[in-house]
CSV table of C-alpha atoms in Angstrom, one decimal:
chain,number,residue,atom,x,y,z
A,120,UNK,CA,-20.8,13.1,-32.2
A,121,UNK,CA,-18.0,11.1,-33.8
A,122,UNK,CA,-15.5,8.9,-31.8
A,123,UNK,CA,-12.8,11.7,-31.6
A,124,UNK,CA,-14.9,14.2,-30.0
A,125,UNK,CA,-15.8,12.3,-27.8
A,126,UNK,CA,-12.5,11.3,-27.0
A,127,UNK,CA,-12.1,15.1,-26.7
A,128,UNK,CA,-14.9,15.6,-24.3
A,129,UNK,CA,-13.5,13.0,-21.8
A,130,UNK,CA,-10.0,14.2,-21.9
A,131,UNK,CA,-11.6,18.1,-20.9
A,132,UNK,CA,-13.3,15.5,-18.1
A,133,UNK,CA,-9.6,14.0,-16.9
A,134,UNK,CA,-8.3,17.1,-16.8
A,135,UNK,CA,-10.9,18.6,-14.8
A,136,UNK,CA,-10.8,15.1,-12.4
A,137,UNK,CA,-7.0,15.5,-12.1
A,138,UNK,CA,-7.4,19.6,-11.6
A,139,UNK,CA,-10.0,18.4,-8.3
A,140,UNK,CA,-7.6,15.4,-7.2
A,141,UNK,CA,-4.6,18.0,-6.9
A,142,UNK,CA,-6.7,20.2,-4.6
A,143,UNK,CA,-8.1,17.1,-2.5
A,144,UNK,CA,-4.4,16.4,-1.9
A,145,UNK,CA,-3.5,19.9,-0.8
A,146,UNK,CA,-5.7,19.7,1.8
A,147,UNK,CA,-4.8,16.0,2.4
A,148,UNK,CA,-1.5,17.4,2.8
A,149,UNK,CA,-2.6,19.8,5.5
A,150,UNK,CA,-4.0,17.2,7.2
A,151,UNK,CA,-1.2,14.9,7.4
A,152,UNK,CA,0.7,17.8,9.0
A,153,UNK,CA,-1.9,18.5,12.2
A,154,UNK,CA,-2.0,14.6,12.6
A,155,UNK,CA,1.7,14.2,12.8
A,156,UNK,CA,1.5,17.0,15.1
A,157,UNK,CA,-0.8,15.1,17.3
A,158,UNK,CA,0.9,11.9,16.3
A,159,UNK,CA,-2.9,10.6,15.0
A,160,UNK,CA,-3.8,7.6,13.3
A,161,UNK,CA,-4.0,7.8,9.8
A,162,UNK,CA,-5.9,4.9,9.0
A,163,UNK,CA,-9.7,5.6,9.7
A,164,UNK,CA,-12.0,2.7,7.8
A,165,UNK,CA,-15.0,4.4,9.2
A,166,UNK,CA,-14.0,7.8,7.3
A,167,UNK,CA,-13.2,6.1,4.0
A,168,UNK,CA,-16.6,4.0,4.5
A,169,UNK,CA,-18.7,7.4,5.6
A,170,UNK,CA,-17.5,8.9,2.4
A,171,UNK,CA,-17.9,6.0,0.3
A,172,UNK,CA,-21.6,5.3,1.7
A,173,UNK,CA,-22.5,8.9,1.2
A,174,UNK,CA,-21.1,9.4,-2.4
A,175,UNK,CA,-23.5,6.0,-3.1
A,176,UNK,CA,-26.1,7.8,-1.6
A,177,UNK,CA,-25.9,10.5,-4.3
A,178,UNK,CA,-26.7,10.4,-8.4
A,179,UNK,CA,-24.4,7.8,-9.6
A,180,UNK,CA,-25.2,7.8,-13.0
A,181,UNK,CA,-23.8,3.9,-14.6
A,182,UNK,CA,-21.5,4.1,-11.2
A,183,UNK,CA,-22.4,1.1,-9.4
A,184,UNK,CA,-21.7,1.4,-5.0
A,185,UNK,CA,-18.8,-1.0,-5.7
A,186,UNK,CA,-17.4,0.9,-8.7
A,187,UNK,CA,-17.4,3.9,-6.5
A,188,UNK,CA,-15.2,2.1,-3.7
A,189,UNK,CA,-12.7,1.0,-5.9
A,190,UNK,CA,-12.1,4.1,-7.1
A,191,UNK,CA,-12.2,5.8,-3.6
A,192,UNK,CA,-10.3,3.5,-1.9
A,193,UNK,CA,-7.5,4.0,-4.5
A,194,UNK,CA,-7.7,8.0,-3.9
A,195,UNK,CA,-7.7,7.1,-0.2
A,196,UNK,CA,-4.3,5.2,-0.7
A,197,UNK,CA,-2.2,7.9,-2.0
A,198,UNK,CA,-3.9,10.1,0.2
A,199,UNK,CA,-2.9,8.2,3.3
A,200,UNK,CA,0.8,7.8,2.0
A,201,UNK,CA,0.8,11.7,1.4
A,202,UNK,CA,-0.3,12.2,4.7
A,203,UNK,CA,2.5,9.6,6.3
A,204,UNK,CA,4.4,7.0,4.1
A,205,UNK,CA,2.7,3.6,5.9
A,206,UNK,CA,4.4,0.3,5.4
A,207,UNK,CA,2.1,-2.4,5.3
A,208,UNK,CA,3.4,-6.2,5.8
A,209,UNK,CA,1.4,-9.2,4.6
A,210,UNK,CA,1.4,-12.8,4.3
A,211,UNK,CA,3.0,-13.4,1.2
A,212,UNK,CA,3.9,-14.0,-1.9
A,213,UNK,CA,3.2,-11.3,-3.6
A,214,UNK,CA,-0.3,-11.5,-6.1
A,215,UNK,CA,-1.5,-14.0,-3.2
A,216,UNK,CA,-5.2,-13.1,-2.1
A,217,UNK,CA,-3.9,-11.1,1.0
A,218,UNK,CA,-2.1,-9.3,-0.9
A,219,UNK,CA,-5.3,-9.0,-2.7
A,220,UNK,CA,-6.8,-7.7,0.3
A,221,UNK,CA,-4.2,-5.6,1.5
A,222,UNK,CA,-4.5,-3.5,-1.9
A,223,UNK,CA,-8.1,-3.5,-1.7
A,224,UNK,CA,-7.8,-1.5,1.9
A,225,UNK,CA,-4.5,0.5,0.7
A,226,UNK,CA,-4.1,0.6,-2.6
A,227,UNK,CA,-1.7,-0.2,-5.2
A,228,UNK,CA,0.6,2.6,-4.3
A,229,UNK,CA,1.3,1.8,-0.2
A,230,UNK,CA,4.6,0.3,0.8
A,231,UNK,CA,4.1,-3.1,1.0
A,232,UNK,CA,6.5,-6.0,2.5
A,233,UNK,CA,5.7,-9.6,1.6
A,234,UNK,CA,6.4,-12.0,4.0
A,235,UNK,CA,6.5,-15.9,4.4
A,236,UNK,CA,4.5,-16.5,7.6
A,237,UNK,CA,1.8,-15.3,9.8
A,238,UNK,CA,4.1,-14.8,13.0
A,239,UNK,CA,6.4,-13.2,10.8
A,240,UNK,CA,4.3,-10.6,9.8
A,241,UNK,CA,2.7,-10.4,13.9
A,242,UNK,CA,6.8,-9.9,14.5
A,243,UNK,CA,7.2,-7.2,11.5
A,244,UNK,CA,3.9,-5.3,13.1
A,245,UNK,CA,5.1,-5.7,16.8
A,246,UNK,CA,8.7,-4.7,16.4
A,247,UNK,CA,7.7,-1.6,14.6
A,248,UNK,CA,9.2,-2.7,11.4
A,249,UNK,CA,5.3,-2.1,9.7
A,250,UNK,CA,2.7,0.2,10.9
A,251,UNK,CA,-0.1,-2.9,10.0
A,252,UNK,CA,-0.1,-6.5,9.7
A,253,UNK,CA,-2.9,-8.4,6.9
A,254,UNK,CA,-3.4,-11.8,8.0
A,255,UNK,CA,-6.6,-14.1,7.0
A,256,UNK,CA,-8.4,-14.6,9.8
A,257,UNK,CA,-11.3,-17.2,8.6
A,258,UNK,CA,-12.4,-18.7,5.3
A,259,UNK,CA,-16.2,-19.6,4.9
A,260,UNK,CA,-15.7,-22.7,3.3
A,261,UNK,CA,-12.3,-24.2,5.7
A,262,UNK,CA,-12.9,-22.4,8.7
A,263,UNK,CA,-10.7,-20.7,11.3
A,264,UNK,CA,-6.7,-19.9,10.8
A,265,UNK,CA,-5.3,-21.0,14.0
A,266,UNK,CA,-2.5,-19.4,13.6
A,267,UNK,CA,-4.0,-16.1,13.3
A,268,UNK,CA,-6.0,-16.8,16.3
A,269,UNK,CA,-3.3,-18.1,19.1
A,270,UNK,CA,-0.7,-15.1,17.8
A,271,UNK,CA,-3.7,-12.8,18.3
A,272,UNK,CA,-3.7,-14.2,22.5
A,273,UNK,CA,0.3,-14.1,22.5
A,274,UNK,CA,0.7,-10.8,20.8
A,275,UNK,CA,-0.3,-7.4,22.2
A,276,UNK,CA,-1.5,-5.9,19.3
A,277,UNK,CA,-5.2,-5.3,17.8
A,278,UNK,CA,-7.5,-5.9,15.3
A,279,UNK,CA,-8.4,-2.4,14.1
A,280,UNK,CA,-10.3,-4.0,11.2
A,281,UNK,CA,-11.4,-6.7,9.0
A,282,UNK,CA,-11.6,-7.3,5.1
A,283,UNK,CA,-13.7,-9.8,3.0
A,284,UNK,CA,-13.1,-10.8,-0.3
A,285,UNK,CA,-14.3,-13.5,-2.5
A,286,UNK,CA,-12.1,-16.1,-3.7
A,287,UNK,CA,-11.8,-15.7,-7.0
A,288,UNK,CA,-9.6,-17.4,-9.6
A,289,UNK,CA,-9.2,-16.4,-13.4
A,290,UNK,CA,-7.2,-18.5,-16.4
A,291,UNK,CA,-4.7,-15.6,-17.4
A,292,UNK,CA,-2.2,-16.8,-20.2
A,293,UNK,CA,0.3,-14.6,-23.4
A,294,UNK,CA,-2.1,-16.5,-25.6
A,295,UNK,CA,-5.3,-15.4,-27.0
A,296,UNK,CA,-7.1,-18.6,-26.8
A,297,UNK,CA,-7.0,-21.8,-25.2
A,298,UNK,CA,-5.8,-23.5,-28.3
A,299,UNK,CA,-2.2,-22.8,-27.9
A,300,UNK,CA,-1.6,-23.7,-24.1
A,301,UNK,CA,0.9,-26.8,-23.3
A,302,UNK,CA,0.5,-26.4,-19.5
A,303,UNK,CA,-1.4,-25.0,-17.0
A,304,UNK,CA,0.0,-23.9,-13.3
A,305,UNK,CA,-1.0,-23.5,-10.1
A,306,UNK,CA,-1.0,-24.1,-6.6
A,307,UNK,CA,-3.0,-27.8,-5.7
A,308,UNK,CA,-6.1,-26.2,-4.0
A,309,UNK,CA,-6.5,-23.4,-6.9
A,310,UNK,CA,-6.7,-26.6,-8.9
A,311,UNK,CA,-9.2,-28.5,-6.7
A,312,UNK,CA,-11.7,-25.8,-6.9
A,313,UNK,CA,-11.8,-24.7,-10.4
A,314,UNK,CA,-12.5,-29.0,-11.6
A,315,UNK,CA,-15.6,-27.9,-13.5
A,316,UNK,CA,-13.9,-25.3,-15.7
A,317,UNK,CA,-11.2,-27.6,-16.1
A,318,UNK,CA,-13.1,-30.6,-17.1
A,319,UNK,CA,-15.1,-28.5,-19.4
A,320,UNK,CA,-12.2,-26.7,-21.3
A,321,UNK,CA,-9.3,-29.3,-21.0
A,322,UNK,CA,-10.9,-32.5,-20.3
A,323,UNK,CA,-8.5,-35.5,-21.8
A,324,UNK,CA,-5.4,-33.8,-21.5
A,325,UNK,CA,-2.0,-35.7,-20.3
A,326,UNK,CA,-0.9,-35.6,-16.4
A,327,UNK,CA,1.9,-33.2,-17.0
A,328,UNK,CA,-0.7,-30.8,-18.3
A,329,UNK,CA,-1.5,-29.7,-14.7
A,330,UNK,CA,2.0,-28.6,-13.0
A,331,UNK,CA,1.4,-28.0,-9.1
A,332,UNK,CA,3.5,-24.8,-7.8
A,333,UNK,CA,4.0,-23.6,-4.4
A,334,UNK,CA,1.4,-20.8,-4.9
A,335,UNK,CA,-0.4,-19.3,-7.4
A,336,UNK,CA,1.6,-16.0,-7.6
A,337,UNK,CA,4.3,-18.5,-9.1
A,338,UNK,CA,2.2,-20.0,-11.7
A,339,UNK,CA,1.9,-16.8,-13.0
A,340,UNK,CA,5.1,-15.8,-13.4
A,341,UNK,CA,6.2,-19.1,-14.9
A,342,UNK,CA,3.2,-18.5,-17.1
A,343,UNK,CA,4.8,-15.4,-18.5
A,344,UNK,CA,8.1,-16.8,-18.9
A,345,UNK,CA,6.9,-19.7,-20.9
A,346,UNK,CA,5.0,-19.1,-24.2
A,347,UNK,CA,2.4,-21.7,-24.3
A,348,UNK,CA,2.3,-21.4,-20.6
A,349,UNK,CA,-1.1,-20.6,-18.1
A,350,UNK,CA,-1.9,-20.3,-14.6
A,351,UNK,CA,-5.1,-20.0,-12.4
A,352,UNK,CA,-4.1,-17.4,-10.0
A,353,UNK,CA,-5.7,-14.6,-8.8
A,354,UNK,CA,-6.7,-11.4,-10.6
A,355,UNK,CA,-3.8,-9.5,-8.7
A,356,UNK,CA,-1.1,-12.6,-9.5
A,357,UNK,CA,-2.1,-11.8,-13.5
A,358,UNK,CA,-1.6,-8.0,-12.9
A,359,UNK,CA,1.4,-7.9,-11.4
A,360,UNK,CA,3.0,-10.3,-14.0
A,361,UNK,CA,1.3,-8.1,-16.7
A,362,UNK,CA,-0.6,-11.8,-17.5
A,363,UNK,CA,-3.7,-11.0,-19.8
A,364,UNK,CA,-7.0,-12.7,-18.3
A,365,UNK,CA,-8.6,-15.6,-20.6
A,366,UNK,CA,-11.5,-16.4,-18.4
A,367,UNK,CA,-12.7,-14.7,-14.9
A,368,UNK,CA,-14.4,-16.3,-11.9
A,369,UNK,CA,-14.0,-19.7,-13.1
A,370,UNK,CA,-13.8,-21.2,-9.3
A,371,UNK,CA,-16.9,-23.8,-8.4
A,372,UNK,CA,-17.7,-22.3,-5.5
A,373,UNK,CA,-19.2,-18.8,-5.8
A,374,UNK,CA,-19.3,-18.6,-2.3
A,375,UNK,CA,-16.2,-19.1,-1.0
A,376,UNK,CA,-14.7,-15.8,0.7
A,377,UNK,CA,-12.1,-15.7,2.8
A,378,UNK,CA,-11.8,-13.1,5.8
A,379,UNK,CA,-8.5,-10.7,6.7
A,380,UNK,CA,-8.0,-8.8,9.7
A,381,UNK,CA,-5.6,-5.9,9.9
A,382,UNK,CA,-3.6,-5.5,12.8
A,383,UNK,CA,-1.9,-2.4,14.7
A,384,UNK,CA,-0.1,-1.6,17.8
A,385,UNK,CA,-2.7,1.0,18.1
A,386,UNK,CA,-6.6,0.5,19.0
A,387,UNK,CA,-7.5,3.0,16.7
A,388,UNK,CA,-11.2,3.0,18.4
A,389,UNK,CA,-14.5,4.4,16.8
A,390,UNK,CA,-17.7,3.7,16.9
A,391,UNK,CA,-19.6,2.6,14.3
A,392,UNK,CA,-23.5,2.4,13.3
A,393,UNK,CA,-22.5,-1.7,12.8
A,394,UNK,CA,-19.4,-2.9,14.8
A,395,UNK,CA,-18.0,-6.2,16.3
A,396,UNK,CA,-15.6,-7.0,18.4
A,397,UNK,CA,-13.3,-9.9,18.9
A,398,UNK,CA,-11.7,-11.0,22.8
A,399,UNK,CA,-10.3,-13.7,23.8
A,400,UNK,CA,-10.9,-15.9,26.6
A,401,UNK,CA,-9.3,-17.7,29.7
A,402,UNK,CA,-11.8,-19.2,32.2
A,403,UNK,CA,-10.3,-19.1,35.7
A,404,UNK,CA,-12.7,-21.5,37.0
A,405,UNK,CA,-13.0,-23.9,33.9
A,406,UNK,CA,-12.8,-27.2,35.6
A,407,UNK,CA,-16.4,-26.4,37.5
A,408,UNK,CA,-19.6,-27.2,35.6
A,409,UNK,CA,-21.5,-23.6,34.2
A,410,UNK,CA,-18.1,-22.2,33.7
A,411,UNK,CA,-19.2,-21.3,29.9
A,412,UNK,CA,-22.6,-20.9,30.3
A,413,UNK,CA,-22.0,-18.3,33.2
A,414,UNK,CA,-19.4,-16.8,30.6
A,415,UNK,CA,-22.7,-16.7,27.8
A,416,UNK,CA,-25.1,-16.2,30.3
A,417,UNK,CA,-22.9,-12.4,30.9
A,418,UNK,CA,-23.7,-11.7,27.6
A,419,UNK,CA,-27.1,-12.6,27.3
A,420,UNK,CA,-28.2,-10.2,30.3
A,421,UNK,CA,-26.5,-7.3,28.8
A,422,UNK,CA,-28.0,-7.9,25.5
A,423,UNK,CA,-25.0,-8.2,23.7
A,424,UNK,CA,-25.0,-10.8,20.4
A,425,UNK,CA,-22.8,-13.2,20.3
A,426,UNK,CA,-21.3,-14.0,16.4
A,427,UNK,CA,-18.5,-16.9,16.6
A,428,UNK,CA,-17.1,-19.3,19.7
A,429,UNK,CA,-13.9,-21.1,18.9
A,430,UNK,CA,-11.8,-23.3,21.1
A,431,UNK,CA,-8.1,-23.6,21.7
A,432,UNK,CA,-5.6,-25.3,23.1
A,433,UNK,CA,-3.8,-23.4,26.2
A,434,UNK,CA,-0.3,-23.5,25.2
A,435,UNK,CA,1.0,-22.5,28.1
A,436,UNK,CA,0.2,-25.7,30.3
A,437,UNK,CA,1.3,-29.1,30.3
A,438,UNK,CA,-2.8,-29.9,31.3
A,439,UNK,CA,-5.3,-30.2,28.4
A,440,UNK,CA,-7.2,-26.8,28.9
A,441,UNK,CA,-8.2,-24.2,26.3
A,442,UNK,CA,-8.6,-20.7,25.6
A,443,UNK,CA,-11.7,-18.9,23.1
A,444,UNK,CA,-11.7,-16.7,20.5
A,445,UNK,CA,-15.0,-15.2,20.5
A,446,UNK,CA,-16.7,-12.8,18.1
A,447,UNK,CA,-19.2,-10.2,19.6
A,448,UNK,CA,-21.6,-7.5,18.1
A,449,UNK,CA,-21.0,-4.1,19.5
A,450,UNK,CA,-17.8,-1.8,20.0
A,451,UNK,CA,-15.3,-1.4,23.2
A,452,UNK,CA,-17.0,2.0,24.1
A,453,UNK,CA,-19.9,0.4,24.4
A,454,UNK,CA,-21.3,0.7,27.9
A,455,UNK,CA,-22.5,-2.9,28.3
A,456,UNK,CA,-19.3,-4.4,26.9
A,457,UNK,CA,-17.2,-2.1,29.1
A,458,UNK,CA,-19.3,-3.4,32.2
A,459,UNK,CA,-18.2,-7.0,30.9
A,460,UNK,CA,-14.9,-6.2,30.4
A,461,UNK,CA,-14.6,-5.0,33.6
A,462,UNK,CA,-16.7,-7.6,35.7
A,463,UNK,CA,-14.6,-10.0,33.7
A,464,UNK,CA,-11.1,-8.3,33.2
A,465,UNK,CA,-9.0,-11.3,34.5
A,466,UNK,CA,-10.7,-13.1,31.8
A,467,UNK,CA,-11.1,-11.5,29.0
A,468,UNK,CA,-8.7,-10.1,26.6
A,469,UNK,CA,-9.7,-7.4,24.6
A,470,UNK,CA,-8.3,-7.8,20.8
A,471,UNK,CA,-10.1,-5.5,19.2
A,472,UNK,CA,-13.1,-3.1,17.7
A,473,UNK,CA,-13.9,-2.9,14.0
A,474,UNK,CA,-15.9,-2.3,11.5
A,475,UNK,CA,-18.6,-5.8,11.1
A,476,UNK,CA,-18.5,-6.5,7.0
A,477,UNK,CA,-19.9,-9.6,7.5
């Protein structure tokens, strides 16, 4: 078979996809009506991940799992703004890696609000403004986002669930090679951890070579505007500026991921086969010896794993107490972590039960 036919055989394919992907949204469309009839949440992660897993589970021919969720979680983006319009708000700018995040959850064609801070995005989520919040939460490599944590003990809202995604950072630049590039932008830590490609390619060029921005999303608009421009930025920064990609993954670190939670007004509970929950923690009797280890031993005689411990500061006080963040396995409507919740209601703060990708 020559090229054209089989450029005809794939377009009979696209048609057929697109004739099936106008029938799933009929009865998308049916559904959005009963749920707003029963003012339901739309968002379910444990759907989209129960049909994800069991599409993997079938004959996937060159599809690889991940290949399948990237498409999937695209179709379950328009389906979820078929079924009710949702406006999601994020740390911004726009093209950083929660917005990153946020598409990888949503997909490219949500509503979306960009904003400039964490508590500004806690405010947009609390005040109705968005229906969810995408805030980073911890990065493997720096640690916890304080931030995050104390507006998650202010704010009455929850953690309905968490994304990971690796840190990656690509060279994206007009030019076809490396030859023709003057300057290079980005933001100082997007320079920090991609040294070794930068030694390698662009070792012995001037100081004004490297121009620090405020964020990466910049560098690659001022990448576009400038012909012998580039910026490391993140593979949704190039998209978004229509910036072709030179070289992929050229961070040091393969490791380094960084952790998002999505918040709601709403619980949105469901159990899971692997779920975790996150509560935070005010000791009433914190100035007596075995305050913490009567807290731990709790857990330990119910069985339930504990996953993170993080201190801070009471803000509330003048004295120097502190507050946790803990990280549990297990889900609310779990029977042992409803007897704890209960023994220890004036104590614990429940913030939320999701999905455990880690």
């Amino acid at each position: 078979m020559n090229i054209p036919e089989l450029r005809g055989k794939i377009d009979q394919i696209d048609d057929s996809i697109l004739s099936l992907l106008v029938q799933r949204m009929e009865f998308v469309e049916e559904i959005g009506k009963l749920k707003r009839e029963s003012n339901a949440v739309i968002y379910h992660p444990d759907r989209e991940k129960e049909i994800i897993d069991r599409l993997a589970n079938q004959f996937t021919g060159k599809l690889r799992k991940e290949a399948i969720e990237a498409i999937f979680l695209e179709i379950f983006g328009v389906s979820r703004n078929l079924e009710l319009p949702e406006i999601i708000c994020f740390l911004g700018p726009e093209g950083s890696f929660t917005h990153q995040a946020a598409e990888t959850r949503f997909g490219a064609v949500a509503d979306y609000i960009s904003l400039p801070s964490i508590k500004s995005v806690f405010e947009s989520v609390e005040t109705g403004r968005a229906k969810y919040g995408v805030v980073p939460i911890e990065n493997n490599q720096e640690g916890m986002v304080k931030e995050t944590m104390d507006l998650l003990n202010e704010k009455n809202l929850f953690v309905i669930s968490e994304i990971i995604i690796p840190v990656n950072f690509c060279l994206a630049s007009k030019h076809n090679g490396i030859q023709g590039i003057k300057k290079i932008y980005s933001k100082d830590i997007a320079f920090q951890q991609c040294k070794g490609f930068l030694n390698d390619y662009f070792s012995g060029q001037e100081e004004d070579f490297f121009v620090q921005v405020d964020s990466t999303s910049r560098a690659a608009k001022l990448a576009v505007e400038e012909e012998d421009g580039a910026a490391l930025c993140s593979h949704i920064a190039a998209k978004i500026y229509s910036l072709p990609i030179l070289f992929d993954n050229i961070q040091d670190n393969d490791s380094n991921q960084t952790r998002f939670f999505i918040i709601s007004k709403v619980e949105n509970l469901k159990k899971t086969d692997k779920d975790k929950t996150s509560l935070a923690v005010k000791l009433k009797n914190d100035d007596k010896p075995g305050a913490l280890l009567s807290l731990l031993q709790d857990f330990e005689t119910r069985g339930i794993n504990l996953l993170k411990i993080e201190s801070r500061p009471q803000k509330d006080t003048n004295e120097f107490k502190f507050w946790f963040f803990i990280d549990i396995e297990g889900n609310k409507l779990d029977q042992k972590i409803q007897e704890l919740l209960e023994k220890r209601q004036d104590e614990l703060v429940f913030l939320g039960s999701y999905m455990n990708l880690c």
